[in-house]
CSV table of N, CA and C in Angstrom, one decimal:
chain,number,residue,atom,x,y,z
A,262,UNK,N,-16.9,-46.2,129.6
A,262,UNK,CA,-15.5,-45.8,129.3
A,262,UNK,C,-15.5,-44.7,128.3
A,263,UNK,N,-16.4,-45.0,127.9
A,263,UNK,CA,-16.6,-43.6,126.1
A,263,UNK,C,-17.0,-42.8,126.9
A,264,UNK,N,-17.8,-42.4,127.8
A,264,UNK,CA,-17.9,-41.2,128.2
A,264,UNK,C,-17.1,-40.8,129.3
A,265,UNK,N,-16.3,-40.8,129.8
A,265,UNK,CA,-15.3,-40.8,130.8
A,265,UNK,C,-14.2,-40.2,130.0
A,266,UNK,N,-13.9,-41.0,128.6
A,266,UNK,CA,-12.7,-40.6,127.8
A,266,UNK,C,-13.2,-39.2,126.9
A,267,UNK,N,-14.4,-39.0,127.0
A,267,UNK,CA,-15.2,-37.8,126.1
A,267,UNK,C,-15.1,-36.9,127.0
A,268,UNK,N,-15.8,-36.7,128.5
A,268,UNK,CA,-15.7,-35.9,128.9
A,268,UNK,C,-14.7,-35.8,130.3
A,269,UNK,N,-13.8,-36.5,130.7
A,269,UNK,CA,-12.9,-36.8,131.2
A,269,UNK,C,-13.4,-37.3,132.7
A,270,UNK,N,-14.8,-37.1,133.1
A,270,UNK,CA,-15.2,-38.0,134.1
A,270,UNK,C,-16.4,-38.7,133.6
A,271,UNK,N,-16.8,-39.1,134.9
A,271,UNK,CA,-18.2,-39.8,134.8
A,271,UNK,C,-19.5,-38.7,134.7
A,272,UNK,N,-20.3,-38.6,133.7
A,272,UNK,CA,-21.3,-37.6,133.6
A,272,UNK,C,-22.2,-38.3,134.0
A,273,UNK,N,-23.7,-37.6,134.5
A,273,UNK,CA,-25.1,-38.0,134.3
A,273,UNK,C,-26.0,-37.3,133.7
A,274,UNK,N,-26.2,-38.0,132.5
A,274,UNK,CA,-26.9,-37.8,131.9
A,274,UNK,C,-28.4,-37.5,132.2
A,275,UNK,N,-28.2,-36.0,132.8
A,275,UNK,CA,-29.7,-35.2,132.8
A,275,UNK,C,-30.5,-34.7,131.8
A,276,UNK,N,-31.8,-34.5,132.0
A,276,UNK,CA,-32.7,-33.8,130.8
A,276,UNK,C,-32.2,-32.9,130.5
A,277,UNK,N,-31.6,-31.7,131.2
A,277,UNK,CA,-31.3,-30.6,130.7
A,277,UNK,C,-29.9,-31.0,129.8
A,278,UNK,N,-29.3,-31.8,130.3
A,278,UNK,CA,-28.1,-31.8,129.6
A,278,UNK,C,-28.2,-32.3,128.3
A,279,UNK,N,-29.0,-33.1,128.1
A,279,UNK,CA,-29.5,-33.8,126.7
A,279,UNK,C,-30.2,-32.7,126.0
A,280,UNK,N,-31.3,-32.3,126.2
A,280,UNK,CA,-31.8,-30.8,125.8
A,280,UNK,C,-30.5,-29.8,125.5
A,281,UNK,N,-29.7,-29.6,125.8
A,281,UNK,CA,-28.4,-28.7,125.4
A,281,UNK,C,-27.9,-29.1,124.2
A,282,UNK,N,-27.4,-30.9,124.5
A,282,UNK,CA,-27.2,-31.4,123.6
A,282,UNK,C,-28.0,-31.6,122.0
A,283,UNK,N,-29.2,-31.0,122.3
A,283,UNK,CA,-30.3,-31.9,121.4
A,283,UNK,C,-30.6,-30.6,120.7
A,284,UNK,N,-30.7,-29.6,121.5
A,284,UNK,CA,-31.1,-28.2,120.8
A,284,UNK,C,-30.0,-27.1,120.4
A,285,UNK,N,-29.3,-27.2,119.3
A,285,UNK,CA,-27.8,-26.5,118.8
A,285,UNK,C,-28.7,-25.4,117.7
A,286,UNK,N,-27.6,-24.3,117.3
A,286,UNK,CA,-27.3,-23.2,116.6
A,286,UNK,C,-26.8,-23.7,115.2
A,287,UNK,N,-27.9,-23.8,114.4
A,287,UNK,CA,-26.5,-24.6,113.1
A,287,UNK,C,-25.7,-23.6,112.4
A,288,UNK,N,-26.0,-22.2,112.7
A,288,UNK,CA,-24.8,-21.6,112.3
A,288,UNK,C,-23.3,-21.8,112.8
A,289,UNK,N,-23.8,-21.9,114.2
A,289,UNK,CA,-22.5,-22.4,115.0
A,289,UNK,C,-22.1,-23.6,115.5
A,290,UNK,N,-23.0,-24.7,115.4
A,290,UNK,CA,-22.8,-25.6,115.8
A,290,UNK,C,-23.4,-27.3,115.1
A,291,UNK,N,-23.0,-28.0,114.7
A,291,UNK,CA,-23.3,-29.1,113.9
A,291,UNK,C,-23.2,-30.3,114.9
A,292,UNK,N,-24.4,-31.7,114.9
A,292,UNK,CA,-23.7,-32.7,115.3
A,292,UNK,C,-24.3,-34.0,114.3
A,293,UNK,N,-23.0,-35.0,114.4
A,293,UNK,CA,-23.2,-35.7,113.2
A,293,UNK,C,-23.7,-37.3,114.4
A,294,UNK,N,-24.8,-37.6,113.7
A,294,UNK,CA,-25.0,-39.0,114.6
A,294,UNK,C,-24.7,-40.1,113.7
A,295,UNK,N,-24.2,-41.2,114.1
A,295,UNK,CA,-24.1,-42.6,113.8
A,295,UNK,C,-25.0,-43.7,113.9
A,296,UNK,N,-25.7,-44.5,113.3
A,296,UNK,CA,-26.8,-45.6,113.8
A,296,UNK,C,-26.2,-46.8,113.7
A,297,UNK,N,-26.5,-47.8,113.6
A,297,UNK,CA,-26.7,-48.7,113.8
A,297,UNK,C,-27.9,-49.3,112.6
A,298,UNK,N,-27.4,-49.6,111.5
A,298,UNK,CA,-28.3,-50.1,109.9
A,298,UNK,C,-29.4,-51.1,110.2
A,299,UNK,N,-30.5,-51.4,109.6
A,299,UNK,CA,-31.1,-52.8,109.4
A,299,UNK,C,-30.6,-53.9,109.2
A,300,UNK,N,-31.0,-55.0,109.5
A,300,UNK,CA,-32.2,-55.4,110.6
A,300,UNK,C,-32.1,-55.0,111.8
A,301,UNK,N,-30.9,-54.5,112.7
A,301,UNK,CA,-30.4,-53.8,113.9
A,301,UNK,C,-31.7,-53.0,114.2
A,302,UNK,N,-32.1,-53.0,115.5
A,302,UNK,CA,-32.3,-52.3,115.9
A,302,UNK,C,-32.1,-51.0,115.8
A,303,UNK,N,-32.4,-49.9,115.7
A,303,UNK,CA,-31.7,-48.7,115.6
A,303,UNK,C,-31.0,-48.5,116.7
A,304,UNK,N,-29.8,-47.7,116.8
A,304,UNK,CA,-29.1,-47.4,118.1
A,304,UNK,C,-28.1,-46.7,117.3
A,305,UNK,N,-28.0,-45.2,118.5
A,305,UNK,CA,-27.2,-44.6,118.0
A,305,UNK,C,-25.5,-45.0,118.4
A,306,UNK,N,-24.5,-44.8,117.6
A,306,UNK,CA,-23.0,-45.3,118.2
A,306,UNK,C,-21.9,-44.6,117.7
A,307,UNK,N,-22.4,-43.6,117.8
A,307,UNK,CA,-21.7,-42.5,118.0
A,307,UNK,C,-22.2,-41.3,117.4
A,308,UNK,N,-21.6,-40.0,117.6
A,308,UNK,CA,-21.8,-38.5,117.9
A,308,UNK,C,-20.0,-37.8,117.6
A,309,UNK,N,-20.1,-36.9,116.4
A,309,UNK,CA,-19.5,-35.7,116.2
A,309,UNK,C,-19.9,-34.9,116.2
A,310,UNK,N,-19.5,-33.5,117.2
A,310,UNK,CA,-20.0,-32.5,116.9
A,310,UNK,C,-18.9,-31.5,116.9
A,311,UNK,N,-19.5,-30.1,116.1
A,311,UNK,CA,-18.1,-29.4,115.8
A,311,UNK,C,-19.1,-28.1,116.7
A,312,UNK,N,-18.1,-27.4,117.3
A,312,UNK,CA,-18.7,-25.4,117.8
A,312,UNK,C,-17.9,-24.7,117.0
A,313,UNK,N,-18.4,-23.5,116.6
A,313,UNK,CA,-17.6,-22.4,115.6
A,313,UNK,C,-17.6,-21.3,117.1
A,314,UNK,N,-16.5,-21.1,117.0
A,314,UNK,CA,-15.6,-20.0,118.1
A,314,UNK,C,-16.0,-18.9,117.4
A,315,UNK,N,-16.1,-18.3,119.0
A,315,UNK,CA,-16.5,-16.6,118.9
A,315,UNK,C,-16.1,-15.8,117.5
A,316,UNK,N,-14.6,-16.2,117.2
A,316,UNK,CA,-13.9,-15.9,116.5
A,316,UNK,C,-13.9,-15.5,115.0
A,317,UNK,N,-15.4,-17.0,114.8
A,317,UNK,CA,-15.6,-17.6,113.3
A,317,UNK,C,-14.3,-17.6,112.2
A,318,UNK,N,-13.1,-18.0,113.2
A,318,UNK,CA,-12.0,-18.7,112.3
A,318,UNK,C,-11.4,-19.9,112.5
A,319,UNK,N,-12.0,-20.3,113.7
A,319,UNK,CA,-12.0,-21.8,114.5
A,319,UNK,C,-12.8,-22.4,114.8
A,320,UNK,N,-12.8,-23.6,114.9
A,320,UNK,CA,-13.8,-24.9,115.9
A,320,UNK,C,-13.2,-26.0,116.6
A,321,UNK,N,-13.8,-26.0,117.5
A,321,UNK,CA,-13.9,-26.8,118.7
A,321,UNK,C,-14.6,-28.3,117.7
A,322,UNK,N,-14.0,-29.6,118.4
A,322,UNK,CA,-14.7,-31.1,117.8
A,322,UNK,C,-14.5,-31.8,119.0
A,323,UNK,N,-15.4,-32.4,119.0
A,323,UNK,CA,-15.5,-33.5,120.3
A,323,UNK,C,-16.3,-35.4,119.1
A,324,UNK,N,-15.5,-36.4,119.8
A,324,UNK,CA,-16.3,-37.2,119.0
A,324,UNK,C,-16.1,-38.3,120.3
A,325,UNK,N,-17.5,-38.9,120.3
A,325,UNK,CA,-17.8,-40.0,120.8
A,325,UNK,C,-18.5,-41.4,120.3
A,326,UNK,N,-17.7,-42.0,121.0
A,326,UNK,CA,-18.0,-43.6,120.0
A,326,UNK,C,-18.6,-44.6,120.9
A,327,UNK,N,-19.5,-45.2,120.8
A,327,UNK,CA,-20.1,-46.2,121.9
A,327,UNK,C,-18.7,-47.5,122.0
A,328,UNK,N,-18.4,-48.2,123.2
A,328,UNK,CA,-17.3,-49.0,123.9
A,328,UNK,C,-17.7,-50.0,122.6
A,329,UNK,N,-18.9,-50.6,122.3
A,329,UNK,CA,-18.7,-51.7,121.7
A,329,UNK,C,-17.9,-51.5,119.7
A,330,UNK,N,-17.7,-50.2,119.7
A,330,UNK,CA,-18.0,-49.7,118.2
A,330,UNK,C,-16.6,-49.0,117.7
A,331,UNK,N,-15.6,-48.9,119.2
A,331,UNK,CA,-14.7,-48.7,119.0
A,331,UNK,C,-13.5,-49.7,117.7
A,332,UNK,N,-12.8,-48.8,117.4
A,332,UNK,CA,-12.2,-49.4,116.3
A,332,UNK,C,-12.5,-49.8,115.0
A,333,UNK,N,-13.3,-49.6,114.8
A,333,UNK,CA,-14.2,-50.2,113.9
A,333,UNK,C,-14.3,-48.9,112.5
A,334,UNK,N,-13.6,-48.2,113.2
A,334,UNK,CA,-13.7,-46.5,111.8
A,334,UNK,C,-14.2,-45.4,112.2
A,335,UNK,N,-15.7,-45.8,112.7
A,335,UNK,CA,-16.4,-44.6,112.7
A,335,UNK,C,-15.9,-43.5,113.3
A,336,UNK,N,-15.3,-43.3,114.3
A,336,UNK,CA,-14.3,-42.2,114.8
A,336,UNK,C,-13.8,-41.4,113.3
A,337,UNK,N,-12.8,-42.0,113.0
A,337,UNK,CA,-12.3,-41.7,111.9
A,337,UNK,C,-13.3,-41.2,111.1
A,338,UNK,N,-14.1,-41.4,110.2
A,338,UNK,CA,-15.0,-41.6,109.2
A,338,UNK,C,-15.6,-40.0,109.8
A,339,UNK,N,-16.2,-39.9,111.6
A,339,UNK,CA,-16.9,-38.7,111.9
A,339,UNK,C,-15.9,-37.5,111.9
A,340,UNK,N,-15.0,-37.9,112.4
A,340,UNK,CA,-13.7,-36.6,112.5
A,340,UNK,C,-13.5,-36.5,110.8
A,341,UNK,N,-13.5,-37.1,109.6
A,341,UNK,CA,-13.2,-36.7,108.4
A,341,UNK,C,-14.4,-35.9,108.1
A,342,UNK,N,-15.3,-36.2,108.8
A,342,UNK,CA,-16.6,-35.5,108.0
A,342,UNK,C,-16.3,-33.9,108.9
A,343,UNK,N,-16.5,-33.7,109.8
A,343,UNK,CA,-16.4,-32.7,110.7
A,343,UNK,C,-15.3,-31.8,109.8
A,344,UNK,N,-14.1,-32.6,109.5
A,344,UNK,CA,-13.2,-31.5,109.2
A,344,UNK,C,-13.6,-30.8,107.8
A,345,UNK,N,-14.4,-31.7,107.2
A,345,UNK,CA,-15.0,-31.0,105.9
A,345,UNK,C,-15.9,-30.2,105.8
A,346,UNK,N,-16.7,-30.4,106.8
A,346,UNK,CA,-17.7,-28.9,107.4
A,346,UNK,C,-17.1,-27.9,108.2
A,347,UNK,N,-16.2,-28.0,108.3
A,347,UNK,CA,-15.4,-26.8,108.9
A,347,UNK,C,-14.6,-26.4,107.6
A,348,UNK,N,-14.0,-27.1,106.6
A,348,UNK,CA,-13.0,-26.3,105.5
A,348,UNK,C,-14.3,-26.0,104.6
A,349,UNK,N,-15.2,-26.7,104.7
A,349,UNK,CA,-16.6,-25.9,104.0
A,349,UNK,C,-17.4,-24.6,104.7
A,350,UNK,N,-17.3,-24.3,105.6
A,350,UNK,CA,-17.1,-23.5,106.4
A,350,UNK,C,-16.1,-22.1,106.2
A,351,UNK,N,-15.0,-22.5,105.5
A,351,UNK,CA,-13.9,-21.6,105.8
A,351,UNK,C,-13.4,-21.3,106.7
A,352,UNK,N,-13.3,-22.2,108.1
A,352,UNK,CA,-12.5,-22.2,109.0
A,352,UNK,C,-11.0,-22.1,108.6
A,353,UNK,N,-10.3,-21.6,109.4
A,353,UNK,CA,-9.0,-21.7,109.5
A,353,UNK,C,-8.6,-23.2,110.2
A,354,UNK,N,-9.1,-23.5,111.4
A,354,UNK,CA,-8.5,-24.4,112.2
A,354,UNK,C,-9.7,-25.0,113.4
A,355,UNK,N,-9.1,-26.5,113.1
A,355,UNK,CA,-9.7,-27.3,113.9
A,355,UNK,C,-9.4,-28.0,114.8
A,356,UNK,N,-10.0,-27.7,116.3
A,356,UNK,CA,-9.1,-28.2,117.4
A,356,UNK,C,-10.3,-29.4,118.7
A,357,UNK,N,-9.5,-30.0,119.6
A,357,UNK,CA,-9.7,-30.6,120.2
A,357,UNK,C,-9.0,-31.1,121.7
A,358,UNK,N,-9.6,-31.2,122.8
A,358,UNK,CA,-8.9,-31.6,124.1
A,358,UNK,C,-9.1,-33.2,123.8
A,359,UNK,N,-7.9,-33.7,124.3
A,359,UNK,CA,-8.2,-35.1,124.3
A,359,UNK,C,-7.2,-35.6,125.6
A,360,UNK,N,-8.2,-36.7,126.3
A,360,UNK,CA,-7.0,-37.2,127.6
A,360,UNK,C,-5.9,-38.2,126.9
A,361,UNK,N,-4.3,-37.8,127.2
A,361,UNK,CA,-3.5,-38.0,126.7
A,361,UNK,C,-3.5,-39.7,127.0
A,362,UNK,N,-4.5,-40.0,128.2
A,362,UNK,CA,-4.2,-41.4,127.9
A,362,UNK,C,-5.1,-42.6,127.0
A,363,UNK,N,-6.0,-41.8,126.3
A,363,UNK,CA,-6.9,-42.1,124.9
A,363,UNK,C,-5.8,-42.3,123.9
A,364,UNK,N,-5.3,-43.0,123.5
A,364,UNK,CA,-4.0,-43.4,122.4
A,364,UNK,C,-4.8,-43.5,121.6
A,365,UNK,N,-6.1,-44.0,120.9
A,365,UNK,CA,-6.7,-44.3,120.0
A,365,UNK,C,-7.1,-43.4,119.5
A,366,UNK,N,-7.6,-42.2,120.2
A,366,UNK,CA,-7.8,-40.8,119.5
A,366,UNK,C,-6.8,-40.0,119.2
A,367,UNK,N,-5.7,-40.2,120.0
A,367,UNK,CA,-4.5,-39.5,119.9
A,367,UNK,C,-3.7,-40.1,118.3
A,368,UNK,N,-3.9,-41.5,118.4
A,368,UNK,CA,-3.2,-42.0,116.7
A,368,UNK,C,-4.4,-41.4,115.4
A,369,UNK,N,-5.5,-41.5,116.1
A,369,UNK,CA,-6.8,-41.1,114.5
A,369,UNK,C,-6.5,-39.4,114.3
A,370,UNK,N,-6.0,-39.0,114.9
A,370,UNK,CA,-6.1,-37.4,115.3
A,370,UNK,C,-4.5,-37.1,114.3
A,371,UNK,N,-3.5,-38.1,114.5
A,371,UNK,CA,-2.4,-37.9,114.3
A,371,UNK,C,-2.2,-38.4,112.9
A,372,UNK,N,-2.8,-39.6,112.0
A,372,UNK,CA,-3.5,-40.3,111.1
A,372,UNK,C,-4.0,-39.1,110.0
A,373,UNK,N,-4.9,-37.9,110.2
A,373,UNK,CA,-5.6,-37.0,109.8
A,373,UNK,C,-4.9,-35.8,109.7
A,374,UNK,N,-3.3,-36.0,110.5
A,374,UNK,CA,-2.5,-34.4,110.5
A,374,UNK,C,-2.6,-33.5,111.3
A,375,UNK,N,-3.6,-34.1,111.9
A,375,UNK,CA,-3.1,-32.9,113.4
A,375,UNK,C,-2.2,-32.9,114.1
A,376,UNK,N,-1.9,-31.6,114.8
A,376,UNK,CA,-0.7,-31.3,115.7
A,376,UNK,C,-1.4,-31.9,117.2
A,377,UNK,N,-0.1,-32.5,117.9
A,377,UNK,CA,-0.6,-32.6,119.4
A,377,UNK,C,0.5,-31.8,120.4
A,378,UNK,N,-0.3,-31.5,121.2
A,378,UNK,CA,0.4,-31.0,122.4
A,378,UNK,C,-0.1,-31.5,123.8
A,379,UNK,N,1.0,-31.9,124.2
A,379,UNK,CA,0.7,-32.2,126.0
A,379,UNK,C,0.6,-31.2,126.7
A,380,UNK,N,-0.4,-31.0,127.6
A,380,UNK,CA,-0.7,-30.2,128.2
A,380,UNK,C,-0.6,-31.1,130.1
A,381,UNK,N,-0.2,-30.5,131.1
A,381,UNK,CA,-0.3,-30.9,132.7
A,381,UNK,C,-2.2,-31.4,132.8
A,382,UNK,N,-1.6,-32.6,133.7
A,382,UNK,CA,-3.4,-32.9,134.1
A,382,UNK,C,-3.5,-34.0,133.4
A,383,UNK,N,-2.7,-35.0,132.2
A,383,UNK,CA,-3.2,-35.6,131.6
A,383,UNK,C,-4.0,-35.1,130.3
A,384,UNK,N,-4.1,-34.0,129.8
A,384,UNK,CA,-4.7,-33.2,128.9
A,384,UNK,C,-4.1,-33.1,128.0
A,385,UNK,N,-4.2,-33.1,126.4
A,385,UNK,CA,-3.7,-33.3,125.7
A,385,UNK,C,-4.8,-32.2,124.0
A,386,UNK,N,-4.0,-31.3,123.8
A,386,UNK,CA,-4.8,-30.9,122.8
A,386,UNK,C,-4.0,-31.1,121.1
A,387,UNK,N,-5.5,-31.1,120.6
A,387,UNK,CA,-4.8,-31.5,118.9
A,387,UNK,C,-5.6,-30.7,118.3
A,388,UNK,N,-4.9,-30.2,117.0
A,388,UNK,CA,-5.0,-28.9,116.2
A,388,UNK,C,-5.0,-29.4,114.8
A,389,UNK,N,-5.7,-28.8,114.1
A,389,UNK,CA,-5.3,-29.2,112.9
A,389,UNK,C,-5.5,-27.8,111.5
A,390,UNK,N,-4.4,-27.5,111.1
A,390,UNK,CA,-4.6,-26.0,110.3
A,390,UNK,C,-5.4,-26.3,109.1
A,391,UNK,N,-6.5,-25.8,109.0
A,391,UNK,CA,-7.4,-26.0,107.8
A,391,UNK,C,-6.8,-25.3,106.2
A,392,UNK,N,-6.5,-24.3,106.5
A,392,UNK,CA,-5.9,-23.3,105.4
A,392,UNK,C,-4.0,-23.0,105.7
């Protein structure tokens, strides 16, 4: 369900696509991982990452949270960190597509001050003005 609500379908997870994921630009691009503490097993449970737009006065954020880990903050906690690497950054503005029927991102998103807009398709984008 986390990744269906991340990327709005069902993905499969191919080598290349993890290798995309795994090999980023850190001028342009940041991702923040989540574990899972001691005595736990390590496991990762979630993923923020931000892209810096052609622009370099914007960024794109995407955050994913593992099904069992929902609720629990970490969303919150990654999208606060994100927005501080972007106002450390000197971005202007921080944005995101979210499917309008994710309420839980759409309240953490709204929580933090961002603007939302409905968009056709179930699409739903949130903004948030850094400066």
């Amino acid at each position: 369900e986390a990744m269906r609500l991340r990327f709005f379908s069902p993905i499969k997870a191919t080598h290349e696509l993890l290798v995309k994921f795994c090999n980023i630009d850190y001028d342009r691009e940041m991702a923040i991982v989540a574990e899972t503490r001691p005595p736990q097993e390590r496991a990762i449970v979630a993923i923020g990452r931000l892209i810096v737009e052609a622009d370099e006065h914007s960024a794109e954020f995407a955050i994913l949270v593992r099904d069992d880990y929902h609720g629990k903050g970490v969303g919150y906690k990654l999208t606060d960190m994100l927005i501080g690497i972007a106002q450390e950054k000197g971005l202007d503005e921080l944005h995101g597509t979210v499917l309008t029927q994710n309420r839980t991102m759409l309240r953490l998103a709204q929580k933090l001050g961002f603007a939302t807009h409905m968009l056709p398709d179930g699409i739903t984008t949130i903004s948030l003005r850094l400066r």
